[in-house]
Coordinates of C-alpha atoms in Angstrom, one line a residue:
X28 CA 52.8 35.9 22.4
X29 CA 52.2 32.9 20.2
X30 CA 54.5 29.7 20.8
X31 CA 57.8 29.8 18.7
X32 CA 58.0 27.1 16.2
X33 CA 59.7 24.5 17.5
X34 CA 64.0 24.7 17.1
X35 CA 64.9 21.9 15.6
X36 CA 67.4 21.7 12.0
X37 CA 65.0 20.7 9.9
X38 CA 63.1 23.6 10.0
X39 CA 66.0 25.7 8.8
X40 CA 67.6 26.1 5.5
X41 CA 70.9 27.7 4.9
X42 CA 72.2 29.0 1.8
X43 CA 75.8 27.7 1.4
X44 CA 77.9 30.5 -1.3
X45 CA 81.5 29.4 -2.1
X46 CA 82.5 29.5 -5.7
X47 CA 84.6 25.8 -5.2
X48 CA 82.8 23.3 -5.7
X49 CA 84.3 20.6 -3.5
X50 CA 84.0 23.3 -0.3
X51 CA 80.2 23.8 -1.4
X52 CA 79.4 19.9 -1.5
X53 CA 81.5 19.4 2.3
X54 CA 79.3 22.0 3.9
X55 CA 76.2 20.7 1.8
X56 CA 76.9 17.1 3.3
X57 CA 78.1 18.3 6.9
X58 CA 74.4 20.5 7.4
X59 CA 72.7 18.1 5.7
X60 CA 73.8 15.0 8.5
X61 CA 72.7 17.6 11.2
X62 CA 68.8 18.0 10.1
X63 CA 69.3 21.0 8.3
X64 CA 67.9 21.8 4.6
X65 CA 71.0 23.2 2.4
X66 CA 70.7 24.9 -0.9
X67 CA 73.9 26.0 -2.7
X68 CA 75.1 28.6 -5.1
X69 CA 78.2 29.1 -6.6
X70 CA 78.4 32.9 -7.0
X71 CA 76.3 36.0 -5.6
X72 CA 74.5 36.4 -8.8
X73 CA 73.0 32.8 -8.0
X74 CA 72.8 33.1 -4.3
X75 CA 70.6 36.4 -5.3
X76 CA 68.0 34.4 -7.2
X77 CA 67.8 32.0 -4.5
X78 CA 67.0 34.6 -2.3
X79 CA 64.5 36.2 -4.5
X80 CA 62.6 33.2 -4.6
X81 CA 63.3 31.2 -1.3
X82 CA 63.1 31.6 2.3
X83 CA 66.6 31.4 3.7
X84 CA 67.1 31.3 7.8
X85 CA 70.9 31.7 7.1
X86 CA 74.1 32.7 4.6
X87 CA 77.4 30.9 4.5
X88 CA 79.4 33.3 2.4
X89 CA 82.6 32.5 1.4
X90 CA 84.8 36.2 0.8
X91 CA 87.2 35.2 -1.9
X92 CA 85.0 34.8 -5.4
X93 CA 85.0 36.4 -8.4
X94 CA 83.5 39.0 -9.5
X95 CA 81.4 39.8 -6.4
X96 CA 83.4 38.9 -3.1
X97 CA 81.7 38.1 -0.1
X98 CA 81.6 41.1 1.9
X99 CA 80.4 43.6 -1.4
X100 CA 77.9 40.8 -1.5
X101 CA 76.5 41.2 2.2
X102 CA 77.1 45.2 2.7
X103 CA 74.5 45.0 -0.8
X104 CA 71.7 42.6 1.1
X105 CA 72.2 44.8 4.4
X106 CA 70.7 47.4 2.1
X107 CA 67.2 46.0 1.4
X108 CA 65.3 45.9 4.3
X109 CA 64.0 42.4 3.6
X110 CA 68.2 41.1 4.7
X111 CA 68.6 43.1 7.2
X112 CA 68.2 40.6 9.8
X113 CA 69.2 37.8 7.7
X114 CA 71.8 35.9 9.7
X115 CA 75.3 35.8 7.4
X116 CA 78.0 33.8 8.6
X117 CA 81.5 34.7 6.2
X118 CA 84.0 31.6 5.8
X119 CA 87.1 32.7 5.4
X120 CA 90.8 31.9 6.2
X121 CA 91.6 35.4 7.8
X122 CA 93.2 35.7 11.0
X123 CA 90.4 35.3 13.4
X124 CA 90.4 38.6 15.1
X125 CA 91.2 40.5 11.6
X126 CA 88.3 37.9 10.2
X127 CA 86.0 39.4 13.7
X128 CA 86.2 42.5 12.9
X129 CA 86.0 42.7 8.7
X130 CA 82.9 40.7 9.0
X131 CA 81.4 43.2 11.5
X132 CA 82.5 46.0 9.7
X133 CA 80.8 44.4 6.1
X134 CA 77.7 43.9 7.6
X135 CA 78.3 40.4 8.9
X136 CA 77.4 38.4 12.5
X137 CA 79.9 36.0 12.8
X138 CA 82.8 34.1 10.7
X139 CA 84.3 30.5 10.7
X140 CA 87.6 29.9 10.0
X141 CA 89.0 27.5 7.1
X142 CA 89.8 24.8 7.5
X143 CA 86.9 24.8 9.9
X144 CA 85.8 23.3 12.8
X145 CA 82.0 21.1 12.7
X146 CA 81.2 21.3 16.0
X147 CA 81.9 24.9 15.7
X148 CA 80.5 25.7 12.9
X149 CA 77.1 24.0 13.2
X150 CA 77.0 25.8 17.0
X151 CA 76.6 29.1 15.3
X152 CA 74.2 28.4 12.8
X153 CA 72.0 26.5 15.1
X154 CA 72.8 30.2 17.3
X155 CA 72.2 32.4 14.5
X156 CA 68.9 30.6 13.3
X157 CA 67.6 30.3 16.8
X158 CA 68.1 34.1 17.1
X159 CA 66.4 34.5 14.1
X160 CA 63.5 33.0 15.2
X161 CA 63.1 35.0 18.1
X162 CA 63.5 38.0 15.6
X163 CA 60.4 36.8 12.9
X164 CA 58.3 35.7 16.1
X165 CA 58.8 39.5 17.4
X166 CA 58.0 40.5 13.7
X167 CA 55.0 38.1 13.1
X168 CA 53.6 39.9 16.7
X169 CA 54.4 43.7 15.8
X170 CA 52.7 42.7 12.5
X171 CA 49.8 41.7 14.0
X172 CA 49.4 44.2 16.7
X173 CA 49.8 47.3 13.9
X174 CA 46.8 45.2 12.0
X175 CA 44.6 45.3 15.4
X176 CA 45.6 48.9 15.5
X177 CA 44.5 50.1 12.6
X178 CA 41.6 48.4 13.1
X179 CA 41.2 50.4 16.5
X180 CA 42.2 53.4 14.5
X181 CA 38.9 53.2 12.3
X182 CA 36.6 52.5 15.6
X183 CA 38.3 55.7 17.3
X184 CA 37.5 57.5 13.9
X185 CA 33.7 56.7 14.5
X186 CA 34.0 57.8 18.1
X187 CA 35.9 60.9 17.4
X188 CA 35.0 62.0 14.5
X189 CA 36.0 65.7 12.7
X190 CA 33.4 67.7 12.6
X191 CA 33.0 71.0 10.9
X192 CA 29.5 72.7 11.0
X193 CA 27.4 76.0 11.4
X194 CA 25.2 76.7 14.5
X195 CA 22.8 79.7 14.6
X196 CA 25.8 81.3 12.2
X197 CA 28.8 80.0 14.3
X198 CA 30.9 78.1 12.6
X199 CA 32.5 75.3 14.9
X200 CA 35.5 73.2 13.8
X201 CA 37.5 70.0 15.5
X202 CA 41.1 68.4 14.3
X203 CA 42.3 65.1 15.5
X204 CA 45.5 63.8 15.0
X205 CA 47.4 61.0 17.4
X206 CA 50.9 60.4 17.6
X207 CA 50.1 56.2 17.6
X208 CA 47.3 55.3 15.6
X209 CA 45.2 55.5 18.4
X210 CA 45.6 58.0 21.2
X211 CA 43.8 59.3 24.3
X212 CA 42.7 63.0 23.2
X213 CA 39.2 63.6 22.6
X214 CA 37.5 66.2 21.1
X215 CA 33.8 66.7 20.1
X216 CA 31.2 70.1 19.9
X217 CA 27.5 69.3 18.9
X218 CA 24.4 71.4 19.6
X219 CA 20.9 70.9 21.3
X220 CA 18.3 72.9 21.2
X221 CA 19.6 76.5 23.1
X222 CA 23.7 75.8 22.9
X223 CA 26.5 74.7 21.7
X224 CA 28.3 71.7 23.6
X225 CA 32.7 72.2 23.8
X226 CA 34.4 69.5 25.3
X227 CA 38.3 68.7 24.7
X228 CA 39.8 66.0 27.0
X229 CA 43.3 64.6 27.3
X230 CA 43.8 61.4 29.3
X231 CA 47.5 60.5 30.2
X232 CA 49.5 58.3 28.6
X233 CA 49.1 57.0 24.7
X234 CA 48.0 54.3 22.7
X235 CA 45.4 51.6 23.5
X236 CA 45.2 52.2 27.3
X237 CA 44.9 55.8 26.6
X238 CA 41.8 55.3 23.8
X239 CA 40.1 53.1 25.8
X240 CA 39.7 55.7 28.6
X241 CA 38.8 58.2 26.3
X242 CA 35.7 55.9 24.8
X243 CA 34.8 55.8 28.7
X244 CA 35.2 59.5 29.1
X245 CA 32.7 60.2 25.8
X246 CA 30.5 56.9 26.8
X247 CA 29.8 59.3 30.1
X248 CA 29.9 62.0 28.5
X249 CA 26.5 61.5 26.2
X250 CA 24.9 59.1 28.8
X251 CA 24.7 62.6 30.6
X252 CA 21.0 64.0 30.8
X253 CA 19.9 67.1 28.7
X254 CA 19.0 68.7 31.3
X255 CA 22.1 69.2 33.6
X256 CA 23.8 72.2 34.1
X257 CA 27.2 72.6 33.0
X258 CA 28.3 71.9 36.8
X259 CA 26.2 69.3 36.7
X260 CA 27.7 67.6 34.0
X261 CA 31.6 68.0 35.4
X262 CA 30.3 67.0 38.5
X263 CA 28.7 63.2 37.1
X264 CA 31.8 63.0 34.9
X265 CA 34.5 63.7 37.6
X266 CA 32.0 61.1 39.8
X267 CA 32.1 58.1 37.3
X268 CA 35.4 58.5 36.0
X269 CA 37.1 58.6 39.1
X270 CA 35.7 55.2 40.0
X271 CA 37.1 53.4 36.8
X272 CA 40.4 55.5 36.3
X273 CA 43.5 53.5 37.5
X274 CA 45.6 55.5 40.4
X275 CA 48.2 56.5 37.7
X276 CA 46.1 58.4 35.0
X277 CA 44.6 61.7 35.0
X278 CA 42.3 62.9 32.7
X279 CA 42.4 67.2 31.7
X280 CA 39.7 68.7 30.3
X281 CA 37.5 72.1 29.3
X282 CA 33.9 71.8 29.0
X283 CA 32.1 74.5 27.4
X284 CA 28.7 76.0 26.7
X285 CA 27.8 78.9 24.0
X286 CA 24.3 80.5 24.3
X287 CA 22.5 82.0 21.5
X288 CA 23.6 85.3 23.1
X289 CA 26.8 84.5 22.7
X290 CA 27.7 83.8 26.6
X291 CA 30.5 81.4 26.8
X292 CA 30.5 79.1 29.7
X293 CA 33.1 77.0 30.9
X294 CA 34.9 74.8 33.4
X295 CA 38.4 74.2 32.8
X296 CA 39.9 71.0 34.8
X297 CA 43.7 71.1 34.4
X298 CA 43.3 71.9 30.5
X299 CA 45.7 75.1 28.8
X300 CA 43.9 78.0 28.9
X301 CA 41.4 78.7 26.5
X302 CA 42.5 81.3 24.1
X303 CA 40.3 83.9 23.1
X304 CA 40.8 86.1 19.8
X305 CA 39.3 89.6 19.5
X306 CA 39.8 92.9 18.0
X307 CA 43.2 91.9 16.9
X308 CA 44.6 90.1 20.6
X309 CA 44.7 87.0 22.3
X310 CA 44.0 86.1 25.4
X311 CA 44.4 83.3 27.6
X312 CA 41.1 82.4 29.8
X313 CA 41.7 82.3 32.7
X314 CA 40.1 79.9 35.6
X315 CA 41.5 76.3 36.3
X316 CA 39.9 73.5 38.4
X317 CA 41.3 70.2 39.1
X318 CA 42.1 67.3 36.2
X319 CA 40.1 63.9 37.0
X320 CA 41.8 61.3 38.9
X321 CA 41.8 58.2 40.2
X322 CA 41.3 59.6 43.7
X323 CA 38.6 61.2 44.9
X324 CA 39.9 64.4 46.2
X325 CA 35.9 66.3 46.7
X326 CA 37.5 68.6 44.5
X327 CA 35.8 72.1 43.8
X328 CA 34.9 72.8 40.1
X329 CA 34.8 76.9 39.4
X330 CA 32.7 77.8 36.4
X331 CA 34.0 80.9 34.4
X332 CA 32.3 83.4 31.8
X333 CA 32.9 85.5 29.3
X334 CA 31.0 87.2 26.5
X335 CA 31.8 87.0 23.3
X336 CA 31.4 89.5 20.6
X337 CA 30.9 89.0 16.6
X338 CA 34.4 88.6 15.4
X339 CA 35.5 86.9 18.0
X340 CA 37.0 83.4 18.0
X341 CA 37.6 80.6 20.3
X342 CA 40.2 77.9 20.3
X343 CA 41.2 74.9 22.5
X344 CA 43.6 72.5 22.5
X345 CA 45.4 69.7 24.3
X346 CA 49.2 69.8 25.5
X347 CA 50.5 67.5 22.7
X348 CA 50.5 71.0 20.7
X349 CA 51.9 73.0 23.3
X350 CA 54.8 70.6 24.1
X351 CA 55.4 69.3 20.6
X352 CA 59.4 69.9 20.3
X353 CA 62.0 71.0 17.4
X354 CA 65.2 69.5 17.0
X355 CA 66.4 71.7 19.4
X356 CA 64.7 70.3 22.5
X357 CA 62.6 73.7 22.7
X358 CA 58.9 73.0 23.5
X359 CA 56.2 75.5 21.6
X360 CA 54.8 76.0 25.4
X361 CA 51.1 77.8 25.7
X362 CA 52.6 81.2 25.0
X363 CA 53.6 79.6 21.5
X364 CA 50.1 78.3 20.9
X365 CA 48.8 81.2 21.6
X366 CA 50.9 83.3 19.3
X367 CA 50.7 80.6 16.4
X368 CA 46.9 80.8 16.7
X369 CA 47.1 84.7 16.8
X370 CA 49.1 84.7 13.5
X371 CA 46.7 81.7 11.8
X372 CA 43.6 83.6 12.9
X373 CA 45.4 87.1 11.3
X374 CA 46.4 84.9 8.4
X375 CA 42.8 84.0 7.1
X376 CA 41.3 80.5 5.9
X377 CA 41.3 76.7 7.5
X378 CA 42.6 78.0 11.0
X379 CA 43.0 74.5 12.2
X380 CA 44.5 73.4 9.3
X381 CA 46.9 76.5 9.7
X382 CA 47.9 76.0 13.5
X383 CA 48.8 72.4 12.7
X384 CA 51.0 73.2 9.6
X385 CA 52.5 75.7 12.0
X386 CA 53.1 73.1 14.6
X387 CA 54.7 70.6 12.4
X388 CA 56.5 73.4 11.2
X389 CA 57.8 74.3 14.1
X390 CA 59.2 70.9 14.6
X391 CA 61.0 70.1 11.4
X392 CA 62.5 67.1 11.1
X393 CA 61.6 65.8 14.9
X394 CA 58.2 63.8 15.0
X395 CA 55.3 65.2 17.8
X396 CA 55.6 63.3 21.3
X397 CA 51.6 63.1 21.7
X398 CA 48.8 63.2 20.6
X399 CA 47.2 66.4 19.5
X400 CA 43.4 67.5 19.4
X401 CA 41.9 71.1 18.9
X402 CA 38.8 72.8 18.3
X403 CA 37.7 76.3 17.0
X404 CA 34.6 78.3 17.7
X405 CA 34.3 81.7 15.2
X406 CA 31.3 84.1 16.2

């Protein structure tokens, strides 16, 4: 984090609202001898302008004016996001604990009792302001990290790109959607000369970490040579990704081959199930070999296969779809997925498109935990 300006008065400028003159000019002269910048307004109509127009670190509002009072005033500023954090201090002669509590209950962080106090009241200004510019420090950073995010957004896009195509009259589909702007799914299918490649990967955790591991996983994955079986290629990846994965992530995955007879071939390390869709059912896949880690446990990876017939249709996904959540705290779980892909398939059109709608659907008003990637294969 970059250095906070330095605290001193003059950096700060307080807008001082009282609609008597006299009180406006004693505040005006008492900030003013303690370094501070002071700008006054005798109603809320001016003090609004001066806000327009000015930056302001703090309010002195006084609650008895005319025709706005103080606290309408501030409950109206709390309203526009741009105030919410602006520090207002009320001046008021109220009872101090009835004055505590009305000008927490208007919106307000602190009063100052008239006839008031200067020691006291320049001690919570200079304690407001330097709160605040803790605050627009944290601001200033979350500003720039979403900028350097997005920016990571539009590499990840290049790296994972959705793809839609035909292969040897197979049409192939991938959807992408993080829960950050960046996330750690990956998703890709592409073709050579004799298959089609599957591979749908989810590495633990979210955000930055997250995407970088998965730029690692598909670095590996296309550094891998054309001429590797499919147990080859799980084998190198498991190999090389267990040496750079920290001890607390794990990466799931399903690597897939099609033939041009239609054979699918597959390795499935920790991932849901592949679902399969024909004549009318789905099924889950079954076979499951161990996720990557960042131990090497010599583990054994089983390849499955299964034969698909025109028709048929094949669909994988990763578990931020199966444990997205309603407002209810009920998961979708694998048998969910697997009946909302039944219903999309039945339903006709952008399958993807459909199981996603149905997702979000599904949770309503409560926004996905993770990230979510999927693929479609239709024979």
């Amino acid at each position: 984090m970059t250095r906070l300006r330095e605290n001193t008065s003059a950096n700060h400028t307080i807008l001082i609202v009282d609609d008597v003159p006299e009180n406006v000019e004693l505040l005006k002269y008492l900030l003013t001898s303690e370094g501070f910048k002071a700008l006054c307004a005798y109603s809320a109509e001016e003090a609004r302008l001066i806000l327009v127009n000015t930056s302001v670190d703090a309010l002195l509002l006084d609650v008895n004016m005319p025709e706005q009072d103080g606290f309408s005033f501030c409950r109206e500023l709390r309203t526009i996001e741009k105030y919410k954090l602006l520090p207002i201090l009320f001046i008021t002669s109220l009872d101090r604990d009835i004055g505590f509590e009305e000008a927490m209950k208007n919106g307000g962080d602190d009063f100052i009792n008239k006839p008031f106090n200067k020691r006291e009241l320049v001690a919570k200004i200079r304690s407001v302001v330097r709160i605040k510019d803790l605050q627009d420090e944290l601001l200033r950073e979350k500003a720039k990290y979403e900028r350097e995010l997005l920016t990571a957004r539009k590499v990840q896009e290049q790296l994972i790109p959705e793809k839609q195509f035909i292969w040897n009259g197979v049409k192939a589909q991938t959807l992408f959607h993080p829960f950050f702007q960046i996330g750690g799914d990956f998703v890709d299918c592409w073709a050579d000369a004799k298959k089609l490649h599957i591979v749908i990967a989810d590495c633990s955790g979210h955000g930055p970490s997250a995407a970088l591991i998965g730029a690692m996983f598909k670095m590996q994955l296309f550094n891998l040579s054309p001429m590797m079986s499919l147990k080859e290629r799980v084998d190198h990846l498991r190999q090389n990704m267990e040496i750079v994965l920290p001890e607390d992530y794990s990466i799931t995955f399903c690597y897939a081959f099609l033939d041009q007879d239609l054979v699918l071939t597959y390795i499935n390390g920790g991932h849901p199930a592949p679902l399969l869709y024909s004549e009318g059912k789905t099924i889950a896949l079954s076979g499951m070999s161990p996720m990557i880690m960042g131990i090497n446990l010599n583990a054994k990876d089983e390849v499955q296969t299964v034969r698909l017939s025109p028709g048929s249709k094949i669909f994988m996904y990763t578990d931020g779809a199966s444990e997205a959540m309603n407002e209810s705290s009920h998961f979708i779980t694998e048998d969910g997925m697997k009946n909302i892909f039944n219903e999309a398939v039945e339903e006709g059109g952008d399958i993807l498109g459909i199981v996603q709608e149905k997702i979000l659907k599904f949770c309503g008003n409560h926004t996905p935990g993770d990230d979510m990637a999927m693929v479609c294969i239709q024979i």
